[in-house]
mmCIF file of C-alpha atoms in Angstrom:
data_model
loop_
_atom_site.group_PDB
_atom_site.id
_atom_site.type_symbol
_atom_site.label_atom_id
_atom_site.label_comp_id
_atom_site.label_asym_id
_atom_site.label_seq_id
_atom_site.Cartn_x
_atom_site.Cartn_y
_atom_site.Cartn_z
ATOM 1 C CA UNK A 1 -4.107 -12.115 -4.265
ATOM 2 C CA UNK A 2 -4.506 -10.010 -1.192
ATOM 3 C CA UNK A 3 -4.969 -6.447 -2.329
ATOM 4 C CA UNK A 4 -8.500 -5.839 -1.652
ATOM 5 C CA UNK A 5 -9.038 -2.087 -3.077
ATOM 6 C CA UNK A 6 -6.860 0.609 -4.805
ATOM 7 C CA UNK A 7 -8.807 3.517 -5.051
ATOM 8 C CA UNK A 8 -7.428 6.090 -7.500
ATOM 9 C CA UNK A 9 -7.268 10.024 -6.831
ATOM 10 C CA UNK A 10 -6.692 11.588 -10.136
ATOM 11 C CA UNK A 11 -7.748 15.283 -8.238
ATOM 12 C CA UNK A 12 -5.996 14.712 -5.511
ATOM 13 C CA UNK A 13 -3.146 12.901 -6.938
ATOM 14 C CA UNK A 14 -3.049 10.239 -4.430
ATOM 15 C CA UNK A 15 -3.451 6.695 -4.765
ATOM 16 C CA UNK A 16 -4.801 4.682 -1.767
ATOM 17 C CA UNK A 17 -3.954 0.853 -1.793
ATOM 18 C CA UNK A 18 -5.190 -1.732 0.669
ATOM 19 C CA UNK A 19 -4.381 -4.836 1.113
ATOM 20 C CA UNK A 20 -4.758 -7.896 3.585
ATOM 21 C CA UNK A 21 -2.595 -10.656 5.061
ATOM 22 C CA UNK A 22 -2.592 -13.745 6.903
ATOM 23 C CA UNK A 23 -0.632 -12.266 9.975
ATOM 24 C CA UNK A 24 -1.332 -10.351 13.016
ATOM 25 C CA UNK A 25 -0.210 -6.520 13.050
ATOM 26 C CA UNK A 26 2.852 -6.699 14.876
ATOM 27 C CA UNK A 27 4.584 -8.963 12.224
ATOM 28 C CA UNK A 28 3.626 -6.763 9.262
ATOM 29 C CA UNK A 29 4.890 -4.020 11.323
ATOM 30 C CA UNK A 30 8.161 -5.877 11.691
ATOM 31 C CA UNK A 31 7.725 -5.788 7.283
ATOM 32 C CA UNK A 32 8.690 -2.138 7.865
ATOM 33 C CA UNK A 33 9.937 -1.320 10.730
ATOM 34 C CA UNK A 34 13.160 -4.096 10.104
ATOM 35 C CA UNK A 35 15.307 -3.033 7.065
ATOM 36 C CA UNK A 36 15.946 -6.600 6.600
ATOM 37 C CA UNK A 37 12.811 -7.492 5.972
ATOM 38 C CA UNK A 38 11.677 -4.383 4.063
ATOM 39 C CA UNK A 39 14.285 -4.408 1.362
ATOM 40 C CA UNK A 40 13.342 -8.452 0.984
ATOM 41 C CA UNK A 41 9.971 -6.869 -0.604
ATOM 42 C CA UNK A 42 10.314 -2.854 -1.549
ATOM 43 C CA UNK A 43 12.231 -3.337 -4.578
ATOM 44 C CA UNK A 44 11.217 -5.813 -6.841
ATOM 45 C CA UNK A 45 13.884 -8.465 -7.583
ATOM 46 C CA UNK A 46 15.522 -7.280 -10.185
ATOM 47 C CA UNK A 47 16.302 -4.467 -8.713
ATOM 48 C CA UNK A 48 16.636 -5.298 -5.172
ATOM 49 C CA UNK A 49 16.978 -2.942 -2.333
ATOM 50 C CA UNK A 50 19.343 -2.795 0.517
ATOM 51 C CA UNK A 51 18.893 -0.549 3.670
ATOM 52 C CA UNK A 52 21.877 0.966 4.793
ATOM 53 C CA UNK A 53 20.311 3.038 7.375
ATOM 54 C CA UNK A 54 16.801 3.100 8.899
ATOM 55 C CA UNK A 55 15.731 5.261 11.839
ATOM 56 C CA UNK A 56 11.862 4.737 12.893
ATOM 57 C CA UNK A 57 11.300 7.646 14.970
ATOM 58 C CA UNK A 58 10.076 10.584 13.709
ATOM 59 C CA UNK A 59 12.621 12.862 11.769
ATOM 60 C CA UNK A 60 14.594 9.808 11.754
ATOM 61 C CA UNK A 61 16.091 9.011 8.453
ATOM 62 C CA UNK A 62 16.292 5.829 5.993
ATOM 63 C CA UNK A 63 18.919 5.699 3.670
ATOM 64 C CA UNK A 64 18.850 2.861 0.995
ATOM 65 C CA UNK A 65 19.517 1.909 -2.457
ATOM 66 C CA UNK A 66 18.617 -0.557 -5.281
ATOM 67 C CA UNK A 67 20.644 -2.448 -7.506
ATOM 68 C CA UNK A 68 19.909 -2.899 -11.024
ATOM 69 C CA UNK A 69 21.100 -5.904 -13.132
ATOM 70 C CA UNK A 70 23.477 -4.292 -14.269
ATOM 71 C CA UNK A 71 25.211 -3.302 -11.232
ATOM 72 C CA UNK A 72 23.955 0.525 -11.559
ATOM 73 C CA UNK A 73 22.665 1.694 -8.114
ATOM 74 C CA UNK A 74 19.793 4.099 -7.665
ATOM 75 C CA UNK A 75 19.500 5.542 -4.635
ATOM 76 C CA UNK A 76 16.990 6.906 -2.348
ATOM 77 C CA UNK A 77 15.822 8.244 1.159
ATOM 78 C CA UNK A 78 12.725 8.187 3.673
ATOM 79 C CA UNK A 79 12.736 11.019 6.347
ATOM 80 C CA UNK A 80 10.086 9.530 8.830
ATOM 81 C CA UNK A 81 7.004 11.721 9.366
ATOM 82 C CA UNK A 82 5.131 10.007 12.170
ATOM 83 C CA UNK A 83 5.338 7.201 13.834
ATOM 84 C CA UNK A 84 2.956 5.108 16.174
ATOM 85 C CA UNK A 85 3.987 1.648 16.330
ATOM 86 C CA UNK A 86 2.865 -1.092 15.302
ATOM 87 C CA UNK A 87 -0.188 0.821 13.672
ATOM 88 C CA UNK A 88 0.677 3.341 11.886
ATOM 89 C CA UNK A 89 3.558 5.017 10.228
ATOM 90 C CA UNK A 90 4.065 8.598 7.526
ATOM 91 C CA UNK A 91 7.197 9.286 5.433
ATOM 92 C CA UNK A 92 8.692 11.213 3.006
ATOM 93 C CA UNK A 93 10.249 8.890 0.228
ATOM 94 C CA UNK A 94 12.147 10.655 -2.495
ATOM 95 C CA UNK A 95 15.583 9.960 -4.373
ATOM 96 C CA UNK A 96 19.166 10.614 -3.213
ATOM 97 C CA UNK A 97 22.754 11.811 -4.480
ATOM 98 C CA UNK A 98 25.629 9.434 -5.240
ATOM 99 C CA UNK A 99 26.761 9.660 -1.400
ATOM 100 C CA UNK A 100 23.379 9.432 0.013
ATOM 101 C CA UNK A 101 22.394 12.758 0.381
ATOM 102 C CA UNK A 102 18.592 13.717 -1.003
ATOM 103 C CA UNK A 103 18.521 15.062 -4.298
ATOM 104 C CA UNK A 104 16.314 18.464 -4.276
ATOM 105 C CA UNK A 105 15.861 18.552 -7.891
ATOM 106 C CA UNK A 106 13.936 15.525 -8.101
ATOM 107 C CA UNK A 107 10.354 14.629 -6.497
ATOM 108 C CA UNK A 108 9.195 13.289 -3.142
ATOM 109 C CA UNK A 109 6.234 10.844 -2.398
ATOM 110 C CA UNK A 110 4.436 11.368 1.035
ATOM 111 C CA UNK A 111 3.556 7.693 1.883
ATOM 112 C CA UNK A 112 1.714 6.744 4.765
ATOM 113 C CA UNK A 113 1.301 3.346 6.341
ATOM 114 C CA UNK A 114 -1.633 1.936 8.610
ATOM 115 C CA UNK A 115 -2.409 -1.594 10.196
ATOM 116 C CA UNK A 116 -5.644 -2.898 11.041
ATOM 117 C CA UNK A 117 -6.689 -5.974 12.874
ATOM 118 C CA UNK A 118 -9.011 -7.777 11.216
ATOM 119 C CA UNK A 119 -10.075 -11.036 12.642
ATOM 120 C CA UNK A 120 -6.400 -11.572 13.063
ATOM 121 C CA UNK A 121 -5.732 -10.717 10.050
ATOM 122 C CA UNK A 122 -4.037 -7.150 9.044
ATOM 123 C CA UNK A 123 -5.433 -5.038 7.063
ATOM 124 C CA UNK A 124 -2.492 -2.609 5.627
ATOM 125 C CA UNK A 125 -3.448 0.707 3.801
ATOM 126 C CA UNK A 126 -0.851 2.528 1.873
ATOM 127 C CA UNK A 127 -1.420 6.067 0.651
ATOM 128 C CA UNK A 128 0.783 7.841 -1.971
ATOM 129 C CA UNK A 129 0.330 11.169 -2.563
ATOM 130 C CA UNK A 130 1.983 12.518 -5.241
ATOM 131 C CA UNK A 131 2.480 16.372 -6.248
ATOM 132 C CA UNK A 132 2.585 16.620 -9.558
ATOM 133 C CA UNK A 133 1.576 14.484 -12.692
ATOM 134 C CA UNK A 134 5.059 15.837 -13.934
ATOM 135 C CA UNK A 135 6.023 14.410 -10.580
ATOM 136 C CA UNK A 136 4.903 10.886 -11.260
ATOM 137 C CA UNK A 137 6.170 11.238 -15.043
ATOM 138 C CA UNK A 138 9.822 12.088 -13.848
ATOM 139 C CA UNK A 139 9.591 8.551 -11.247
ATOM 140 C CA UNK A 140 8.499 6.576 -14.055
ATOM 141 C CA UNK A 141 10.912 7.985 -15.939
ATOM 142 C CA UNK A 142 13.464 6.884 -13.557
ATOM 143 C CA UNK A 143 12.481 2.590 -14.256
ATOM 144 C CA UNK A 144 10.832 2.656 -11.265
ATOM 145 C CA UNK A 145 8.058 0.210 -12.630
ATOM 146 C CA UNK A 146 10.331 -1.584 -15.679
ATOM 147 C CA UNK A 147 11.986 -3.841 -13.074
ATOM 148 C CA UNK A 148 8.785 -4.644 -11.297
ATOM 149 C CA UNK A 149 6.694 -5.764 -14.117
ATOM 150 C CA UNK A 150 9.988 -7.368 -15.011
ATOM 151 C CA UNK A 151 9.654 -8.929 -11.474
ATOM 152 C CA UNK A 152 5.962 -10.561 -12.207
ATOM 153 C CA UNK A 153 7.333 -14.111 -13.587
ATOM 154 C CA UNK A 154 9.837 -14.511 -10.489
ATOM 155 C CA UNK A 155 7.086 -13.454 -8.007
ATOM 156 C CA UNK A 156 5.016 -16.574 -9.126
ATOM 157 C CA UNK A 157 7.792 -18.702 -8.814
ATOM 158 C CA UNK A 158 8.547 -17.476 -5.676
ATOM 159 C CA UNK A 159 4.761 -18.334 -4.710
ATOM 160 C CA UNK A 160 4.729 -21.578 -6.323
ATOM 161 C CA UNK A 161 7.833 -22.710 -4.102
ATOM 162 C CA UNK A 162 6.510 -21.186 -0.818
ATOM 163 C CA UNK A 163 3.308 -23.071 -1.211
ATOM 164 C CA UNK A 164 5.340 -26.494 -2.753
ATOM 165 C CA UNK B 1 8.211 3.472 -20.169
ATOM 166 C CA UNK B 2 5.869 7.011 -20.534
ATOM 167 C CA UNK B 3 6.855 9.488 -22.564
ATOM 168 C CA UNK B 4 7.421 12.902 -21.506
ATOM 169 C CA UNK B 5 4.077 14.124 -22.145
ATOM 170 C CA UNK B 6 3.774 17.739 -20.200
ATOM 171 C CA UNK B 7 6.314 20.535 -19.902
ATOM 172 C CA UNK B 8 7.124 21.749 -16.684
ATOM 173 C CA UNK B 9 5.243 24.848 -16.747
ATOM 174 C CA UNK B 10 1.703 22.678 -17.849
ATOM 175 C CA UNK B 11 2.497 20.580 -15.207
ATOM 176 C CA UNK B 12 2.979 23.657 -12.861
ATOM 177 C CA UNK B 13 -0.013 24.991 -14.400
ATOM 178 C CA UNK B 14 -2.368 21.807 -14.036
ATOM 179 C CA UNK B 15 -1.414 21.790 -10.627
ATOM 180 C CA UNK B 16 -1.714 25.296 -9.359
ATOM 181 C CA UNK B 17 -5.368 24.854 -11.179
ATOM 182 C CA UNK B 18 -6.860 22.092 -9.156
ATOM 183 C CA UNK B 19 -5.107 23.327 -5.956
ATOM 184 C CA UNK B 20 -8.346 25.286 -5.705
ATOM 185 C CA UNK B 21 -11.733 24.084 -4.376
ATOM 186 C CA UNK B 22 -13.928 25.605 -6.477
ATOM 187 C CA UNK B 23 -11.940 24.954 -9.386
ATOM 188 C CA UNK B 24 -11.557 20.894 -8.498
ATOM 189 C CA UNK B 25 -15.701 20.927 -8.142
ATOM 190 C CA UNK B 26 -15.673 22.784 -11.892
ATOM 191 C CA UNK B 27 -13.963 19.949 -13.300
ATOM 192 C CA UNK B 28 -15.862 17.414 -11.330
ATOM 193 C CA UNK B 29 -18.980 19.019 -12.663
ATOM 194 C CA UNK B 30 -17.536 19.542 -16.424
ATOM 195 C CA UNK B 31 -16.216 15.949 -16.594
ATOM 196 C CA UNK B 32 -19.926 15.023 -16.018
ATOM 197 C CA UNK B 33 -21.890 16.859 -19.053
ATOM 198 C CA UNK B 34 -20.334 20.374 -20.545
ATOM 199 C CA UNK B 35 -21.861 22.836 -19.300
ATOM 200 C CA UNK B 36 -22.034 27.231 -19.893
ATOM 201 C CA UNK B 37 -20.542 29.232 -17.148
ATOM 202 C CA UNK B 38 -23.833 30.522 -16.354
ATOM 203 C CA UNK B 39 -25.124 27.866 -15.037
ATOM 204 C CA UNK B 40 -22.092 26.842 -13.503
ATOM 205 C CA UNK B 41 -21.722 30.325 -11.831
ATOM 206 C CA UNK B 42 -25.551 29.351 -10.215
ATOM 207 C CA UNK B 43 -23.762 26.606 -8.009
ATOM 208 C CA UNK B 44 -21.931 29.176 -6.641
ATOM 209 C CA UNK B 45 -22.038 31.827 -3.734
ATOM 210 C CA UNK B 46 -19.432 34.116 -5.921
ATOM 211 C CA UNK B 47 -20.108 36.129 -8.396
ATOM 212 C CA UNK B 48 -19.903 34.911 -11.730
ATOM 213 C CA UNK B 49 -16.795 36.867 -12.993
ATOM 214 C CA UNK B 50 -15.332 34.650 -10.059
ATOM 215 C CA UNK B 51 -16.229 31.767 -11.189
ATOM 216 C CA UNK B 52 -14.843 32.868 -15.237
ATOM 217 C CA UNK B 53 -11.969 33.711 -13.299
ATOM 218 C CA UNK B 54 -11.415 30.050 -11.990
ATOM 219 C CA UNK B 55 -12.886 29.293 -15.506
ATOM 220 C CA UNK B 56 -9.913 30.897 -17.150
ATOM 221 C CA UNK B 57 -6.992 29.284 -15.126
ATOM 222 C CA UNK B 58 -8.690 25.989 -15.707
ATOM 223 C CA UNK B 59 -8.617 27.001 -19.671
ATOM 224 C CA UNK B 60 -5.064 27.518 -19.461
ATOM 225 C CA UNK B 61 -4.203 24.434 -17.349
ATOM 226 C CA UNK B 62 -5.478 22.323 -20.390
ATOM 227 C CA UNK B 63 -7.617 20.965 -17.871
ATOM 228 C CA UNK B 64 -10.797 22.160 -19.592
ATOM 229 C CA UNK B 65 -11.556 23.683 -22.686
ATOM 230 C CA UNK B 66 -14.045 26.753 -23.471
ATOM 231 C CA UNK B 67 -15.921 27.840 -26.318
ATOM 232 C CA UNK B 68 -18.119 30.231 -27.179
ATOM 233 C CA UNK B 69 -21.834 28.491 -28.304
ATOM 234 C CA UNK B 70 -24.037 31.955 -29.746
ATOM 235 C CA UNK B 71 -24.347 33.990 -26.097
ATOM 236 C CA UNK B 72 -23.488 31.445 -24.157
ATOM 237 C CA UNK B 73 -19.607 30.239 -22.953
ATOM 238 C CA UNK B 74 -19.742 26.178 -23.021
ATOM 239 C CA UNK B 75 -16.819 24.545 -20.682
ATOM 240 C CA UNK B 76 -16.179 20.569 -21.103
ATOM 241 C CA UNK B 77 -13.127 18.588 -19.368
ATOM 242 C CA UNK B 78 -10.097 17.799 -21.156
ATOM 243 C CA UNK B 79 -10.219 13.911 -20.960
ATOM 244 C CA UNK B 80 -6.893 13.715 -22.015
ATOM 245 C CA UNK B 81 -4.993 15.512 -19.244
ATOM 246 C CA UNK B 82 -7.401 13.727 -16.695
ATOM 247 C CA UNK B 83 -6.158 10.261 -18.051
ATOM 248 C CA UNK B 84 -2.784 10.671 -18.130
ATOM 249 C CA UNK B 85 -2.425 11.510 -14.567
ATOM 250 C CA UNK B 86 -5.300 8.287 -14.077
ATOM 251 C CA UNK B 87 -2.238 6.232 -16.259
ATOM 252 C CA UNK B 88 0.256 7.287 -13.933
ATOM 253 C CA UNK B 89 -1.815 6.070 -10.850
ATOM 254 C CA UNK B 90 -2.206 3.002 -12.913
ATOM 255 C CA UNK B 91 1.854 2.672 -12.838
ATOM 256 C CA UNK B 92 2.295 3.232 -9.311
ATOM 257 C CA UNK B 93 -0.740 0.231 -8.372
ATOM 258 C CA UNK B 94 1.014 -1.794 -10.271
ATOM 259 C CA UNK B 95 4.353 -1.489 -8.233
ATOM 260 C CA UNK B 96 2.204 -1.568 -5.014
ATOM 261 C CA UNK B 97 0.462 -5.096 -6.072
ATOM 262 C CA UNK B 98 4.489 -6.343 -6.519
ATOM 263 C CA UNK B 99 5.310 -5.184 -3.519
ATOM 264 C CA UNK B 100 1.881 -7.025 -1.707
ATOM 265 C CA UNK B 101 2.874 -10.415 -4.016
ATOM 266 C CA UNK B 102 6.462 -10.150 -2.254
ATOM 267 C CA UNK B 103 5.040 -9.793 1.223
ATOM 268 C CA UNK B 104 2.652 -12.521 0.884
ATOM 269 C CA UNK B 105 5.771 -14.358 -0.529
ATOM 270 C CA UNK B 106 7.360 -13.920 2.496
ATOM 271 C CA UNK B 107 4.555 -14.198 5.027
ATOM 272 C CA UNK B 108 4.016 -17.726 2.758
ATOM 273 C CA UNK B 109 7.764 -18.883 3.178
ATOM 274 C CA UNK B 110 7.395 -18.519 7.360
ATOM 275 C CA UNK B 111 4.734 -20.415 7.248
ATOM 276 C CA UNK B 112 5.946 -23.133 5.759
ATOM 277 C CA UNK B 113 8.942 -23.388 7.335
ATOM 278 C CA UNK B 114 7.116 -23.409 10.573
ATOM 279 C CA UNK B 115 5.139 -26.081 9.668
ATOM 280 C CA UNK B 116 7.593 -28.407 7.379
ATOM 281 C CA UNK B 117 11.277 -29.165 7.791
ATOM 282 C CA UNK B 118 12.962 -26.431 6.304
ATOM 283 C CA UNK B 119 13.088 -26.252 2.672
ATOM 284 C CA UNK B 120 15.882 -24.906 0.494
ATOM 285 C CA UNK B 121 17.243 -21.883 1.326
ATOM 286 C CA UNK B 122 15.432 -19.292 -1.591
ATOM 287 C CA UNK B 123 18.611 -16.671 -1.407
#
């Protein structure tokens, strides 16, 4: 397991997750930066995401969605905060309309994104900073975990083949 | 899934409560041993009908709960609104260790490939 420290902000409402992998910076940059490659890993499989569009520049704009098993879409958007490639990148992640559009009514996660070299390794902190505890109520509310713990037994397959 | 455990408004007021300083360092202290808010007031530069003041939106935030012990007013944390916002970090770690076990997954599958004949296609 790579994740090396989650440290847990219940003040601040933020949670801070590191983790580290067995590949240089620019290729875990390419994990986000590509929308090919992110939506192979941001949703879990069960509910997999696809990128539809995915500007990384700032004030650029993602647009994706994730489909559940049952065909049901939920959708969402990024608006990029900063951006300074391949180390470091902010955004605003929160969840959109039927056409696309952000939905005002419901809540936005600030995420931000940075990648260390490590001994050529990278080192990838994630920070989520939430606004409200009714905030992160409403998102789990929403399934937004159900299909990833749902995900756990296909994940270890996956492993088990990768290293086969 | 969580239940629906905080209105709006408690929400709006836990929020608007710990948006403050001071008040975040009364809960930090009050989470460690209850204490009166006389000899919380000492920490402080402000006067102590400042510090009731943050005392009292803290109250009404559920985040901590007063009573009156003889003279003095006694404030201790309220555990349970601290851990259910710690449960809801909880949820969102757990989607952030997926998302890590996919990555690896995928870091894992390059490698092999690169090193082995190609294996079957996974999607």
């Amino acid at each position: 397991m790579p994740v090396i420290s989650t440290d847990k902000n219940t003040d601040a409402l933020s949670l801070t997750f590191v983790a580290e992998f067995d590949a240089d910076v620019e290729r875990i940059w390419q994990l986000w930066s590509d929308p090919r490659q992110l939506e192979r890993w941001w949703g879990p499989p069960t509910w997999p995401a696809t990128f539809t569009q995915h500007d990384v520049v700032v004030g650029g704009e993602s647009r994706y969605h994730m489909t559940g098993p049952e065909g049901e879409k939920s959708r969402g958007w990024w608006r990029i905060t900063a951006v300074d490639a391949p180390t470091h990148l902010a955004f605003d992640d929160g969840f959109a309309e039927e056409n696309g559009e952000p939905n005002g009514d419901m809540p936005v996660v600030h995420g931000s994104v940075s990648l260390e070299d490590v001994d050529g390794r990278t080192r990838m902190t994630t920070v989520n900073q939430f606004e409200s505890v009714d905030q992160m109520d409403q998102l789990i509310q929403m399934g937004m975990d159900e299909g990833m713990r749902l995900a756990m037994g296909q994940i270890d397959e996956l492993l088990a083949t990768a290293r086969a | 899934m969580v239940a629906q455990l905080m209105s709006e408004t408690e929400a709006d007021a836990v929020f608007h409560a710990l948006a403050d300083t001071t008040r975040r360092d009364i809960v930090r202290r009050a989470i460690r041993r209850e204490q009166s808010i006389s000899s919380l007031a000492e920490r402080y530069t402000m006067s102590f009908a400042a510090v009731q003041k943050h005392v009292a939106v803290l109250e009404r935030s559920t985040l901590i709960v007063k009573e009156r012990r003889g003279k003095e007013q006694i404030v201790r944390a309220n555990l349970d609104t601290l851990r259910r916002a710690t449960r809801l970090l909880d949820e969102f770690e757990t989607i952030w260790r997926d998302r890590v076990v996919r990555i690896d997954a995928l870091l894992a599958e390059e490698t092999s490939h690169d090193e082995t004949p190609p294996q079957k296609a996974e999607r």
